Tab-separated table of C-alpha atoms in Angstrom:
chain	number	residue	atom	x	y	z
V	1	MET	CA	-0.132	0.192	0.316
V	2	ALA	CA	1.764	3.502	-1.298
V	3	ASP	CA	1.941	5.972	1.856
V	4	PRO	CA	-1.495	7.928	3.036
V	5	ASP	CA	-1.572	11.719	1.192
V	6	LEU	CA	-1.184	13.476	4.527
V	7	ASN	CA	-3.453	16.389	2.756
V	8	LEU	CA	-6.063	13.868	2.908
V	9	LEU	CA	-6.028	14.223	6.395
V	10	ILE	CA	-6.418	18.043	6.826
V	11	ALA	CA	-8.813	18.485	4.466
V	12	LEU	CA	-11.161	15.904	6.123
V	13	ASP	CA	-11.537	17.916	9.295
V	14	ALA	CA	-12.250	20.509	7.681
V	15	LEU	CA	-15.052	18.666	6.319
V	16	LEU	CA	-16.443	16.969	8.652
V	17	SER	CA	-16.091	20.288	10.963
V	18	GLU	CA	-17.782	21.733	8.342
V	19	GLY	CA	-20.060	19.458	7.374
V	20	SER	CA	-19.973	21.279	3.344
V	21	VAL	CA	-17.979	21.342	0.681
V	22	VAL	CA	-18.126	25.235	0.123
V	23	LYS	CA	-17.386	26.175	3.225
V	24	ALA	CA	-14.567	23.494	3.913
V	25	ALA	CA	-12.959	24.305	0.354
V	26	ARG	CA	-13.184	28.025	2.251
V	27	ARG	CA	-11.317	27.600	5.536
V	28	LEU	CA	-9.059	25.677	3.402
V	29	GLY	CA	-8.326	27.928	0.618
V	30	LEU	CA	-9.336	25.593	-2.627
V	31	SER	CA	-12.493	26.479	-5.168
V	32	GLU	CA	-15.241	24.358	-4.548
V	33	SER	CA	-14.400	22.036	-7.709
V	34	ALA	CA	-10.691	21.121	-5.901
V	35	MET	CA	-13.114	20.389	-2.907
V	36	SER	CA	-14.740	17.841	-4.484
V	37	ARG	CA	-12.103	15.804	-5.693
V	38	THR	CA	-11.087	15.931	-2.878
V	39	LEU	CA	-13.782	14.098	-1.108
V	40	ALA	CA	-13.984	11.732	-4.054
V	41	ARG	CA	-10.505	10.664	-2.856
V	42	LEU	CA	-11.521	10.441	0.200
V	43	ARG	CA	-13.968	8.354	-0.223
V	44	GLU	CA	-12.279	6.202	-2.453
V	45	VAL	CA	-9.029	6.164	0.373
V	46	THR	CA	-12.114	5.465	2.955
V	47	GLY	CA	-14.606	3.081	1.128
V	48	ASP	CA	-16.869	5.075	2.928
V	49	PRO	CA	-18.933	8.109	1.604
V	50	LEU	CA	-18.845	9.742	4.556
V	51	LEU	CA	-20.985	12.675	3.474
V	52	VAL	CA	-24.271	12.311	2.086
V	53	ARG	CA	-26.847	14.887	0.634
V	54	ALA	CA	-30.034	15.288	2.323
V	55	GLY	CA	-32.503	17.860	1.149
V	56	ARG	CA	-30.445	20.863	0.397
V	57	GLY	CA	-27.120	19.712	2.914
V	58	LEU	CA	-24.831	16.875	4.074
V	59	VAL	CA	-24.897	14.768	6.433
V	60	PRO	CA	-21.932	12.382	8.279
V	61	THR	CA	-22.296	8.480	7.814
V	62	PRO	CA	-22.108	6.888	10.980
V	63	ARG	CA	-18.483	6.595	9.881
V	64	ALA	CA	-17.524	9.977	9.599
V	65	ILE	CA	-19.620	9.913	12.454
V	66	GLN	CA	-16.349	7.824	14.242
V	67	LEU	CA	-13.465	10.071	12.437
V	68	ARG	CA	-15.618	13.174	13.781
V	69	GLU	CA	-14.162	12.365	18.135
V	70	ARG	CA	-10.646	11.648	16.845
V	71	VAL	CA	-9.610	13.240	13.029
V	72	PRO	CA	-9.289	16.817	14.387
V	73	GLY	CA	-6.715	15.734	16.949
V	74	LEU	CA	-4.625	13.544	14.098
V	75	ALA	CA	-4.491	16.807	12.324
V	76	GLU	CA	-3.638	18.731	14.464
V	77	GLU	CA	-1.079	16.344	15.621
V	78	VAL	CA	-0.139	16.528	11.896
V	79	ARG	CA	0.079	19.959	11.472
V	80	ALA	CA	2.840	20.839	15.273
V	81	VAL	CA	5.332	18.072	13.346
V	82	LEU	CA	5.446	20.007	9.852
V	83	ARG	CA	5.254	23.396	11.049
V	84	PRO	CA	8.992	25.018	12.056
V	85	ALA	CA	10.301	24.924	15.422
V	86	GLU	CA	8.617	27.355	18.118
V	87	ALA	CA	10.613	29.761	20.324
V	88	ILE	CA	11.227	27.647	23.275
V	89	ASP	CA	11.433	28.894	27.181
V	90	ILE	CA	15.007	28.346	28.210
V	91	ALA	CA	14.261	29.172	31.394
V	92	ARG	CA	12.106	26.090	31.586
V	93	LEU	CA	14.331	24.308	29.425
V	94	GLU	CA	14.963	20.421	30.817
V	95	ARG	CA	17.711	18.733	29.502
V	96	SER	CA	21.779	17.254	29.330
V	97	PHE	CA	24.352	18.343	27.369
V	98	THR	CA	27.910	17.122	26.916
V	99	LEU	CA	30.409	19.405	26.116
V	100	ARG	CA	34.392	17.970	25.061
V	101	ALA	CA	36.892	20.276	25.467
V	102	SER	CA	40.054	20.306	27.203
V	103	GLU	CA	41.305	20.814	30.698
V	104	SER	CA	43.130	24.371	29.776
V	105	PHE	CA	39.733	25.058	28.389
V	106	ILE	CA	37.549	23.685	31.237
V	107	GLU	CA	39.936	25.749	34.120
V	108	VAL	CA	38.879	28.736	32.500
V	109	TYR	CA	35.599	28.423	30.930
V	110	ALA	CA	33.784	26.215	32.871
V	111	ALA	CA	32.788	28.641	36.105
V	112	ARG	CA	31.665	31.164	33.687
V	113	LEU	CA	29.610	28.475	31.503
V	114	VAL	CA	28.041	26.811	34.558
V	115	GLY	CA	27.166	30.216	35.948
V	116	ARG	CA	25.521	32.004	32.873
V	117	VAL	CA	23.863	28.610	32.500
V	118	ALA	CA	22.772	27.994	35.842
V	119	ALA	CA	21.061	31.521	35.756
V	120	GLU	CA	19.432	31.532	32.575
V	121	ALA	CA	18.063	27.692	32.645
V	122	PRO	CA	18.577	26.199	36.128
V	123	GLY	CA	16.816	22.666	34.311
V	124	VAL	CA	19.785	22.315	32.528
V	125	LEU	CA	22.890	19.773	33.207
V	126	LEU	CA	26.597	20.392	32.272
V	127	ARG	CA	28.703	17.858	31.361
V	128	PHE	CA	31.794	17.910	30.218
V	129	ALA	CA	34.052	15.893	29.064
V	130	PRO	CA	37.942	15.295	28.908
V	131	ARG	CA	39.090	16.028	24.909
V	132	GLY	CA	41.460	13.049	24.683
V	133	ASN	CA	39.703	12.192	21.578
V	134	ARG	CA	39.401	14.264	18.142
V	135	ASP	CA	37.231	11.650	16.912
V	136	ALA	CA	34.427	14.043	15.173
V	137	GLN	CA	32.233	10.667	15.305
V	138	ALA	CA	31.149	11.341	19.093
V	139	LEU	CA	29.414	14.082	17.042
V	140	ARG	CA	27.951	11.930	14.696
V	141	ASP	CA	26.268	9.464	17.381
V	142	GLY	CA	25.462	12.587	19.706
V	143	LEU	CA	27.397	11.308	22.190
V	144	ILE	CA	28.424	14.559	22.409
V	145	ASP	CA	26.767	18.100	21.492
V	146	LEU	CA	30.092	20.464	21.011
V	147	ASP	CA	33.091	20.209	20.452
V	148	ILE	CA	35.601	23.052	21.732
V	149	GLY	CA	39.394	23.107	20.773
V	150	VAL	CA	41.799	23.866	18.843
V	151	HIS	CA	40.439	21.977	15.608
V	152	SER	CA	43.581	22.185	13.033
V	153	GLU	CA	41.339	19.663	10.441
V	154	THR	CA	37.455	19.606	10.262
V	155	THR	CA	35.439	17.078	8.789
V	156	PRO	CA	33.057	19.086	5.695
V	157	GLU	CA	29.842	17.924	7.032
V	158	LEU	CA	30.196	19.577	10.648
V	159	LYS	CA	29.543	23.134	11.239
V	160	VAL	CA	32.325	25.062	13.188
V	161	GLN	CA	32.488	28.252	15.146
V	162	SER	CA	35.408	30.525	15.862
V	163	LEU	CA	35.156	31.445	19.605
V	164	LEU	CA	38.432	32.909	20.761
V	165	ARG	CA	42.594	34.006	19.522
V	166	ASP	CA	44.571	33.073	21.493
V	167	ARG	CA	48.265	32.307	21.812
V	168	LEU	CA	51.622	31.249	23.593
V	169	VAL	CA	53.273	32.271	26.097
V	170	ALA	CA	56.967	31.383	27.891
V	171	ALA	CA	55.812	30.560	31.889
V	172	VAL	CA	58.488	29.816	34.308
V	173	ARG	CA	58.695	30.481	38.732
V	174	ASP	CA	59.177	33.695	40.003
V	175	GLY	CA	63.109	34.101	40.308
V	176	HIS	CA	63.451	32.123	37.033
V	177	PRO	CA	66.971	33.266	35.831
V	178	LEU	CA	65.073	34.005	32.925
V	179	THR	CA	63.229	36.715	34.903
V	180	ARG	CA	66.302	39.309	35.201
V	181	LEU	CA	66.638	39.625	31.681
V	182	GLU	CA	65.179	42.541	30.367
V	183	THR	CA	64.693	40.596	26.370
V	184	VAL	CA	64.839	37.430	25.992
V	185	ALA	CA	67.659	35.760	23.007
V	186	PRO	CA	65.822	32.468	21.601
V	187	GLU	CA	69.631	31.565	22.852
V	188	GLN	CA	69.052	31.875	26.374
V	189	TYR	CA	65.861	30.445	25.477
V	190	ALA	CA	66.368	27.564	24.577
V	191	ALA	CA	69.484	26.365	27.009
V	192	CYS	CA	66.488	26.193	29.450
V	193	GLY	CA	64.790	23.386	30.026
V	194	HIS	CA	61.558	22.680	28.891
V	195	VAL	CA	57.761	21.384	28.727
V	196	LEU	CA	56.232	20.627	26.258
V	197	THR	CA	52.176	20.118	26.299
V	198	SER	CA	50.822	17.591	24.177
V	199	ARG	CA	47.751	15.243	25.294
V	200	ARG	CA	49.260	12.357	22.503
V	201	GLY	CA	52.540	12.688	23.646
V	202	LEU	CA	54.450	13.956	20.756
V	203	VAL	CA	58.150	16.141	21.528
V	204	ARG	CA	57.785	18.250	19.395
V	205	ASP	CA	56.036	20.582	18.415
V	206	ARG	CA	56.286	24.417	16.599
V	207	MET	CA	58.367	25.756	19.084
V	208	ASP	CA	60.946	23.504	18.176
V	209	GLU	CA	60.376	24.179	13.954
V	210	ALA	CA	61.000	27.762	14.313
V	211	LEU	CA	64.143	27.396	16.460
V	212	ALA	CA	65.007	25.320	14.272
V	213	ALA	CA	64.688	27.731	11.488
V	214	LEU	CA	67.792	28.766	13.846
V	215	GLY	CA	69.794	26.170	14.093
V	216	LEU	CA	68.863	26.316	17.543
V	217	THR	CA	67.293	22.562	19.597
V	218	ARG	CA	66.120	22.225	23.254
V	219	LYS	CA	65.949	20.434	25.763
V	220	VAL	CA	63.044	18.168	26.801
V	221	VAL	CA	62.852	17.779	30.032
V	222	ALA	CA	59.321	16.399	30.251
V	223	VAL	CA	55.993	16.118	28.424
V	224	VAL	CA	51.922	16.366	29.865
V	225	PRO	CA	48.585	16.242	28.623
V	226	SER	CA	47.828	20.160	30.379
V	227	PHE	CA	48.645	23.169	30.726
V	228	PRO	CA	47.514	22.899	35.020
V	229	ALA	CA	50.069	20.193	34.867
V	230	ALA	CA	52.743	21.906	32.675
V	231	LEU	CA	51.913	24.807	35.544
V	232	ALA	CA	52.551	23.053	37.499
V	233	ILE	CA	55.481	21.400	36.980
V	234	VAL	CA	56.895	24.930	36.470
V	235	ARG	CA	56.203	26.481	39.940
V	236	ALA	CA	58.525	24.021	41.026
V	237	SER	CA	61.290	23.622	39.113
V	238	ASP	CA	63.610	25.425	36.614
V	239	LEU	CA	61.539	24.968	33.912
V	240	THR	CA	60.130	26.500	31.066
V	241	ALA	CA	56.567	25.676	29.248
V	242	LEU	CA	54.283	27.039	26.320
V	243	VAL	CA	51.144	27.546	27.581
V	244	SER	CA	47.815	29.296	26.467
V	245	GLU	CA	47.802	33.667	27.497
V	246	ARG	CA	44.296	32.765	28.578
V	247	GLN	CA	44.995	30.499	30.934
V	248	VAL	CA	47.454	32.563	32.877
V	249	ALA	CA	45.835	36.416	32.911
V	250	ALA	CA	44.354	36.130	35.116
V	251	GLY	CA	47.588	35.542	37.726
V	252	VAL	CA	48.930	32.079	38.524
V	253	ALA	CA	50.699	32.386	42.167
V	254	GLY	CA	54.136	31.161	42.002
V	255	VAL	CA	54.455	31.573	38.061
V	256	ARG	CA	56.048	34.466	35.769
V	257	THR	CA	55.510	34.719	31.714
V	258	LEU	CA	57.567	36.346	29.570
V	259	PRO	CA	57.159	36.568	25.725
V	260	LEU	CA	58.383	34.542	22.801
V	261	PRO	CA	61.931	35.326	21.750
V	262	ILE	CA	60.951	34.229	18.536
V	263	ALA	CA	56.543	34.756	17.987
V	264	LEU	CA	54.591	31.644	16.702
V	265	GLU	CA	50.658	31.722	14.874
V	266	GLU	CA	48.314	32.872	16.842
V	267	VAL	CA	45.731	29.830	17.921
V	268	VAL	CA	42.562	29.382	16.951
V	269	VAL	CA	39.503	27.839	19.292
V	270	THR	CA	36.262	26.746	18.106
V	271	GLN	CA	33.357	25.329	19.085
V	272	MET	CA	32.489	22.438	16.548
V	273	TRP	CA	29.078	20.627	16.195
V	274	HIS	CA	27.035	18.047	13.833
V	275	PRO	CA	24.490	20.153	11.512
V	276	ARG	CA	21.112	18.116	12.742
V	277	GLN	CA	21.561	19.997	15.967
V	278	ASP	CA	21.942	23.244	13.973
V	279	ALA	CA	18.503	24.423	13.830
V	280	ASP	CA	17.821	23.004	17.966
V	281	PRO	CA	16.766	25.862	19.388
V	282	ALA	CA	18.016	24.753	22.553
V	283	HIS	CA	21.589	23.747	20.636
V	284	ARG	CA	21.772	27.680	19.282
V	285	TRP	CA	20.966	29.416	22.802
V	286	LEU	CA	24.050	26.846	24.300
V	287	ARG	CA	26.254	27.964	21.219
V	288	GLY	CA	25.443	31.622	21.959
V	289	VAL	CA	26.293	30.862	25.580
V	290	VAL	CA	29.602	28.919	25.170
V	291	LEU	CA	30.568	32.191	22.651
V	292	GLY	CA	29.626	34.987	25.159
V	293	ALA	CA	31.167	33.670	27.822
V	294	CYS	CA	34.426	33.077	25.692
V	295	ARG	CA	34.207	36.802	24.477
V	296	GLU	CA	33.712	37.985	28.010
V	297	PRO	CA	37.509	39.668	28.880
V	298	VAL	CA	39.189	36.588	31.243
V	299	GLY	CA	39.101	37.648	34.889
V	300	ALA	CA	35.847	39.355	34.508
V	301	ALA	CA	33.034	38.333	36.976
């Protein structure tokens, strides 16, 4: 059997409500002849006359009387499904969202995000998942709602929005020999021991390439998965680390930051989501909250 024409359900609702081909046609904005043809199709589909002549008017058959109780509700459901999504009341929203982000992002922005969400939508739960895996499959499968981080490679099907620009700075402990210099030369910087941040455990990054172009190398003493871990080591040693400027913008006890002797490209942090959630009002609201929190100056209340 072929799928039924849902337009027939809307027409049946009008015919049963009005009890007249002329009035039903006027209600749906159709011509009388078009409405008569639709009634003929309804009779063929249902196997019942539905409306029969009685004098100058039409009266419903027993089947039509039976359907009259059910059709209005079904017709309204069809209209609701096929109309654009209505605006939602964020204050009454009850839903959970999973955000995949680095430990550094969570440390800087999670409190701000939670505060904004609690104020606007107290029924919303935020789950922060570690960004150990960059696989886009989690977005496709709906396991996460937003993937936040530096996306050097993206999948064409996914939606991406820039959140902020950041740059790397050198972090050292208070009293470190480099803090006594007016300007740190590349040779002096390379001569230090270094902590490298890499979730994949890599022992080289962009700084090594920049130093190599000057004929310099540096000694990497430790590799850690996050900026907070690197800062903890720096605070207790004579090592130096490359960290996000935003990570330390509000100040970190026992740590000083210095401009890098070699300029590195800025880092662009983005949020990425699957297209199926692009038009969802609640997800759109969440993306706006994340964007607003990231655009607010670091250190702001």
